[in-house]
Short mmCIF file of C-alpha atoms and ligand atoms in Angstrom, two decimals:
data_model
loop_
_atom_site.label_atom_id
_atom_site.label_comp_id
_atom_site.label_asym_id
_atom_site.label_seq_id
_atom_site.Cartn_x
_atom_site.Cartn_y
_atom_site.Cartn_z
CA UNK A 143 154.31 33.12 49.42
CA UNK A 144 150.63 32.21 50.08
CA UNK A 145 148.36 30.60 47.50
CA UNK A 146 146.39 32.89 45.15
CA UNK A 147 143.04 34.09 46.60
CA UNK A 148 141.22 32.43 43.68
CA UNK A 149 142.41 30.11 40.98
CA UNK A 150 141.58 29.54 37.30
CA UNK A 151 142.21 26.06 35.92
CA UNK A 152 141.54 25.02 32.31
CA UNK A 153 141.69 21.34 31.31
CA UNK A 154 141.94 20.40 27.61
CA UNK A 155 140.84 16.84 26.80
CA UNK A 156 139.13 14.66 24.19
CA UNK A 157 136.99 13.18 27.04
CA UNK A 158 135.42 16.22 28.78
CA UNK A 159 132.82 14.13 30.64
CA UNK A 160 135.63 12.04 32.19
CA UNK A 161 136.99 15.22 33.77
CA UNK A 162 133.72 17.04 34.55
CA UNK A 163 132.16 14.22 36.59
CA UNK A 164 134.72 14.07 39.45
CA UNK A 165 134.82 17.89 39.54
CA UNK A 166 131.11 17.97 40.40
CA UNK A 167 131.64 16.16 43.73
CA UNK A 168 133.05 16.77 47.18
CA UNK A 169 135.34 19.56 48.39
CA UNK A 170 136.43 20.59 44.90
CA UNK A 171 132.87 20.45 43.53
CA UNK A 172 131.65 22.70 46.35
CA UNK A 173 134.57 25.10 45.85
CA UNK A 174 133.68 25.44 42.17
CA UNK A 175 130.00 26.08 43.06
CA UNK A 176 131.12 28.69 45.63
CA UNK A 177 133.33 30.38 43.01
CA UNK A 178 136.48 29.85 45.08
CA UNK A 179 138.08 28.19 42.08
CA UNK A 180 137.14 28.62 38.43
CA UNK A 181 137.61 25.35 36.53
CA UNK A 182 136.75 25.01 32.83
CA UNK A 183 136.93 21.77 30.84
CA UNK A 184 137.55 22.18 27.12
CA UNK A 185 136.73 19.57 24.44
CA UNK A 186 139.81 19.41 22.19
CA UNK A 187 137.67 18.41 19.20
CA UNK A 188 135.98 21.81 19.40
CA UNK A 189 139.34 23.21 18.25
CA UNK A 190 139.77 20.98 15.20
CA UNK A 191 139.31 22.31 11.65
CA UNK A 192 138.66 19.15 9.59
CA UNK A 193 135.25 17.57 9.19
CA UNK A 194 136.43 14.40 10.95
CA UNK A 195 137.40 16.56 13.96
CA UNK A 196 140.60 14.50 14.11
CA UNK A 197 143.09 15.08 16.94
CA UNK A 198 145.66 12.40 16.13
CA UNK A 199 147.66 11.00 13.22
CA UNK A 200 150.23 8.33 12.38
CA UNK A 201 153.78 8.88 13.70
CA UNK A 202 156.40 10.16 11.25
CA UNK A 203 159.14 7.53 11.00
CA UNK A 204 156.62 4.75 11.53
CA UNK A 205 155.89 2.78 14.72
CA UNK A 206 152.80 1.63 16.59
CA UNK A 207 149.86 3.74 17.67
CA UNK A 208 148.90 7.32 16.95
CA UNK A 209 150.26 10.72 18.02
CA UNK A 210 148.25 13.80 18.98
CA UNK A 211 148.56 16.48 16.28
CA UNK A 212 149.81 19.94 17.34
CA UNK A 213 147.20 22.23 15.73
CA UNK A 214 144.09 21.50 17.85
CA UNK A 215 146.13 21.83 21.08
CA UNK A 216 147.70 25.14 19.99
CA UNK A 217 144.28 26.47 18.88
CA UNK A 218 142.69 25.39 22.19
CA UNK A 219 145.30 27.26 24.28
CA UNK A 220 145.02 30.32 21.98
CA UNK A 221 141.23 30.34 22.55
CA UNK A 222 141.64 29.98 26.33
CA UNK A 223 144.16 32.87 26.40
CA UNK A 224 141.73 35.03 24.38
CA UNK A 225 138.71 34.17 26.57
CA UNK A 226 140.31 33.87 30.03
CA UNK A 227 143.60 35.75 29.83
CA UNK A 228 147.14 34.48 29.26
CA UNK A 229 147.75 31.52 31.60
CA UNK A 230 150.79 31.59 33.92
CA UNK A 231 151.58 27.98 33.00
CA UNK A 232 150.60 25.40 30.37
CA UNK A 233 151.14 21.94 31.87
CA UNK A 234 151.47 18.81 29.75
CA UNK A 235 150.73 15.69 31.80
CA UNK A 236 153.04 12.86 30.71
CA UNK A 237 155.20 10.10 32.22
CA UNK A 238 158.27 11.99 30.93
CA UNK A 239 157.56 15.00 33.14
CA UNK A 240 158.89 16.13 36.51
CA UNK A 241 157.21 14.28 39.40
CA UNK A 242 154.15 16.13 40.72
CA UNK A 243 154.52 16.64 44.50
CA UNK A 244 152.96 18.73 47.27
CA UNK A 245 155.66 21.34 46.71
CA UNK A 246 154.64 21.49 43.01
CA UNK A 247 151.00 21.89 44.04
CA UNK A 248 151.96 24.80 46.32
CA UNK A 249 153.88 26.43 43.45
CA UNK A 250 150.97 26.06 41.01
CA UNK A 251 148.49 27.37 43.59
CA UNK A 252 150.45 30.64 43.63
CA UNK A 253 150.19 31.07 39.83
CA UNK A 254 146.47 32.02 39.70
CA UNK A 255 145.79 30.57 36.23
CA UNK A 256 147.08 27.29 34.72
CA UNK A 257 146.08 25.21 31.69
CA UNK A 258 146.45 21.41 31.79
CA UNK A 259 146.78 19.48 28.52
CA UNK A 260 145.67 15.81 28.66
CA UNK A 261 147.69 13.54 26.39
CA UNK A 262 146.17 10.42 24.77
CA UNK A 263 147.40 7.71 22.38
CA UNK A 264 151.19 7.30 22.25
CA UNK A 265 151.62 10.95 23.26
CA UNK A 266 151.70 14.41 21.73
CA UNK A 267 153.69 15.90 18.83
CA UNK A 268 156.95 17.12 20.34
CA UNK A 269 156.29 20.69 19.13
CA UNK A 270 153.52 20.80 21.77
CA UNK A 271 156.05 19.86 24.46
CA UNK A 272 158.62 22.46 23.35
CA UNK A 273 156.56 25.31 21.90
CA UNK A 274 153.20 25.22 23.73
CA UNK A 275 153.63 23.60 27.15
CA UNK A 276 155.65 25.59 29.70
CA UNK A 277 156.22 22.48 31.82
CA UNK A 278 155.60 18.74 31.92
CA UNK A 279 154.38 16.93 35.03
CA UNK A 280 154.05 13.22 35.80
CA UNK A 281 152.03 11.72 38.64
CA UNK A 282 154.19 8.61 38.73
CA UNK A 283 156.32 6.08 36.89
CA UNK A 284 153.58 4.09 35.18
CA UNK A 285 151.79 4.53 31.83
CA UNK A 286 148.14 5.50 31.85
CA UNK A 287 145.78 5.48 28.87
CA UNK A 288 145.40 9.25 29.09
CA UNK A 289 146.37 12.45 30.91
CA UNK A 290 142.86 13.04 32.34
CA UNK A 291 143.44 11.27 35.67
CA UNK A 292 146.75 13.14 36.17
CA UNK A 293 144.95 16.39 35.34
CA UNK A 294 142.31 15.61 37.99
CA UNK A 295 145.04 14.79 40.54
CA UNK A 296 146.67 18.16 39.85
CA UNK A 297 143.37 20.10 39.98
CA UNK A 298 142.36 18.42 43.27
CA UNK A 299 145.75 18.90 44.99
CA UNK A 300 146.01 22.55 43.87
CA UNK A 301 142.36 23.37 44.69
CA UNK A 302 142.82 22.21 48.31
CA UNK A 303 145.51 24.90 48.76
CA UNK A 304 143.23 27.77 47.72
CA UNK A 305 142.01 29.62 50.86
CA UNK A 306 138.50 28.59 51.85
CA UNK A 307 138.32 25.44 49.71
CA UNK A 308 139.02 23.07 52.58
CA UNK A 309 136.78 24.22 55.45
CA UNK A 310 139.42 24.03 58.14
CA UNK A 311 142.66 25.72 56.99
CA UNK A 312 144.42 23.88 59.84
CA UNK A 313 143.73 20.57 58.18
CA UNK A 314 145.49 21.76 54.99
CA UNK A 315 148.43 23.06 56.96
CA UNK A 316 148.56 19.73 58.77
CA UNK A 317 148.17 17.69 55.60
CA UNK A 318 150.64 14.93 54.88
CA UNK A 319 153.66 16.40 53.10
CA UNK A 320 152.60 19.95 54.08
CA UNK A 321 154.99 19.39 56.99
CA UNK A 322 157.21 17.18 54.89
CA UNK A 323 156.24 14.09 56.93
CA UNK A 324 153.71 11.30 56.50
CA UNK A 325 150.55 11.74 58.57
CA UNK A 326 150.00 10.40 62.11
CA UNK A 327 147.43 7.68 62.78
CA UNK A 328 143.82 8.85 63.07
CA UNK A 329 141.13 7.25 65.23
CA UNK A 330 137.44 7.91 65.87
CA UNK A 331 134.55 6.22 67.71
CA UNK A 332 134.14 3.49 68.90
CA UNK A 333 137.07 3.62 71.36
CA UNK A 334 137.06 -0.22 71.31
CA UNK A 335 136.28 -2.16 68.16
CA UNK A 336 136.47 -5.97 67.99
CA UNK A 337 138.86 -5.76 70.93
CA UNK A 338 141.00 -3.17 69.14
CA UNK A 339 141.61 -0.22 71.48
CA UNK A 340 142.33 3.39 70.56
CA UNK A 341 145.72 4.59 71.97
CA UNK A 342 144.83 5.89 75.49
CA UNK A 343 146.77 9.15 75.03
CA UNK A 344 144.13 10.22 72.47
CA UNK A 345 141.41 9.87 75.10
CA UNK A 346 143.47 11.67 77.78
CA UNK A 347 142.60 15.27 76.88
CA UNK A 348 146.29 16.17 77.39
CA UNK A 349 146.73 18.19 74.19
CA UNK A 350 150.49 18.62 74.60
CA UNK A 351 150.82 14.86 75.15
CA UNK A 352 148.56 14.19 72.17
CA UNK A 353 150.59 16.52 69.88
CA UNK A 354 153.84 14.89 71.07
CA UNK A 355 152.43 11.40 70.41
CA UNK A 356 151.21 12.45 66.93
CA UNK A 357 154.56 13.99 66.04
CA UNK A 358 156.38 10.86 67.14
CA UNK A 359 153.98 8.61 65.19
CA UNK A 360 154.42 10.74 62.06
CA UNK A 361 158.21 10.54 62.42
CA UNK A 362 158.11 6.77 63.02
CA UNK A 363 155.85 6.19 60.02
CA UNK A 364 158.02 8.40 57.82
CA UNK A 365 161.20 6.63 58.98
CA UNK A 366 159.52 3.28 58.23
CA UNK A 367 157.92 4.03 54.86
CA UNK A 368 159.55 7.13 53.33
CA UNK A 369 162.91 7.74 55.10
CA UNK A 370 164.09 9.94 52.21
CA UNK A 371 161.47 12.53 53.23
CA UNK A 372 163.35 13.05 56.51
CA UNK A 373 166.21 14.65 54.58
CA UNK A 374 163.99 17.63 53.63
CA UNK A 375 161.57 17.68 56.60
CA UNK A 376 161.86 20.53 59.13
CA UNK A 377 163.05 18.59 62.21
CA UNK A 378 163.92 19.96 65.66
CA UNK A 379 166.32 18.48 68.24
CA UNK A 380 163.53 16.50 69.93
CA UNK A 381 162.59 15.01 66.54
CA UNK A 382 166.18 14.00 65.81
CA UNK A 383 166.59 12.50 69.32
CA UNK A 384 163.39 10.48 68.85
CA UNK A 385 164.49 9.28 65.39
CA UNK A 386 167.87 8.25 66.81
CA UNK A 387 166.03 6.27 69.53
CA UNK A 388 163.87 4.56 66.85
CA UNK A 389 166.92 3.66 64.76
CA UNK A 390 168.70 2.18 67.81
CA UNK A 391 165.51 0.28 68.77
CA UNK A 392 165.29 -1.07 65.23
CA UNK A 393 168.97 -2.09 65.23
CA UNK A 394 168.51 -3.82 68.62
CA UNK A 395 165.38 -5.49 67.19
CA UNK A 396 167.34 -6.58 64.08
CA UNK A 397 170.31 -7.91 66.07
C1 4FV B 1154 150.96 10.11 32.70
C2 4FV B 1154 151.61 9.86 33.92
C3 4FV B 1154 150.66 9.12 31.67
C4 4FV B 1154 151.04 8.43 28.51
C5 4FV B 1154 150.52 8.21 27.14
C6 4FV B 1154 148.88 9.36 28.43
C7 4FV B 1154 149.85 8.71 29.36
C8 4FV B 1154 149.15 8.78 27.08
N1 4FV B 1154 150.68 11.42 32.65
N2 4FV B 1154 151.67 11.05 34.59
N3 4FV B 1154 152.08 8.71 34.41
N4 4FV B 1154 150.17 9.61 30.49
O1 4FV B 1154 150.87 7.93 31.86
O2 4FV B 1154 151.12 11.97 33.81
O3 4FV B 1154 149.18 9.83 26.15
#
C-alpha cells in the first residue's frame, strides 16, 4: 500500500529547538515549507501544571537519576489529539523498543498522522509505555541522552517516503533497503582522481550493462557487509547465480 499523500508528525520534547533546527534544512525542511508534510514540535513543559514546570521526578523504589512523570506526556498527547485529530500511532523512542528499519518507515508513512514522544533522563514512567504509547521504537543498541535524535531519524526516514518530498521518486525507490540490499557504488566527475579511475562500465553508456554492474555490486556489498539482508531480499536466479560465484571465489580466496 503506497505512502499517505501527506503526513502529519508531532514531536513532543523538552528541547524543542534541538528538534526544530534540523527540520528547517534540506529535503525535509523544503517539504515542510511546501506543505507536503506537516511537522509540529511541542514543548513538553507547556503541558505541565506546577509552577516549576517539572517533567521528571525521583524513581519509586530508589535508584540513580530521574524518571519522566506521566501527566505532562498524557496532557501533551490529549492536546495534540484535540488540535490535530487522533493520531494513528503514538511512538515512544527508547532503547527497549523494536528496531526502527526501512520497513518500519514504510509502515509509518502509510499511517498519515503519528506522534513521537522523546524520552529523557533514565526514561519514562511505565504507564506512558503501556497506556499512552501505541508502540516503542529504537534506532539502535546504544544509550543516548535523549529521544530527540531518534525522533529526527524517524521523521527524516518517513518524510522521504511521502510522494513529492524527494524530487526524484526513482531515487527513493532505489534507496538502500528499499530493495532490501545495500546500495551500489556511486561515482561522479572527475573520471580520474589522483590516479583513481571510475569503473569503465559507468562511462560506457550501455545502460543494461550499467544496471547489471550496479546490481552485482549491490549484491557483493550486501554479501560482504550485511549477509543477513539476503535472506529477505527479492533475488532472481541471476542474482543467486552471481552470489554463488562470489561465495566460491571467496572460498577459493580463503583456501
Ligand atoms: C534511544 C535509542 C535512547 C534512553 C534514555 C533516552 C535514551 C533516555 N531511543 N533509540 N537508542 N534513548 O537511547 O531510541 O531517556
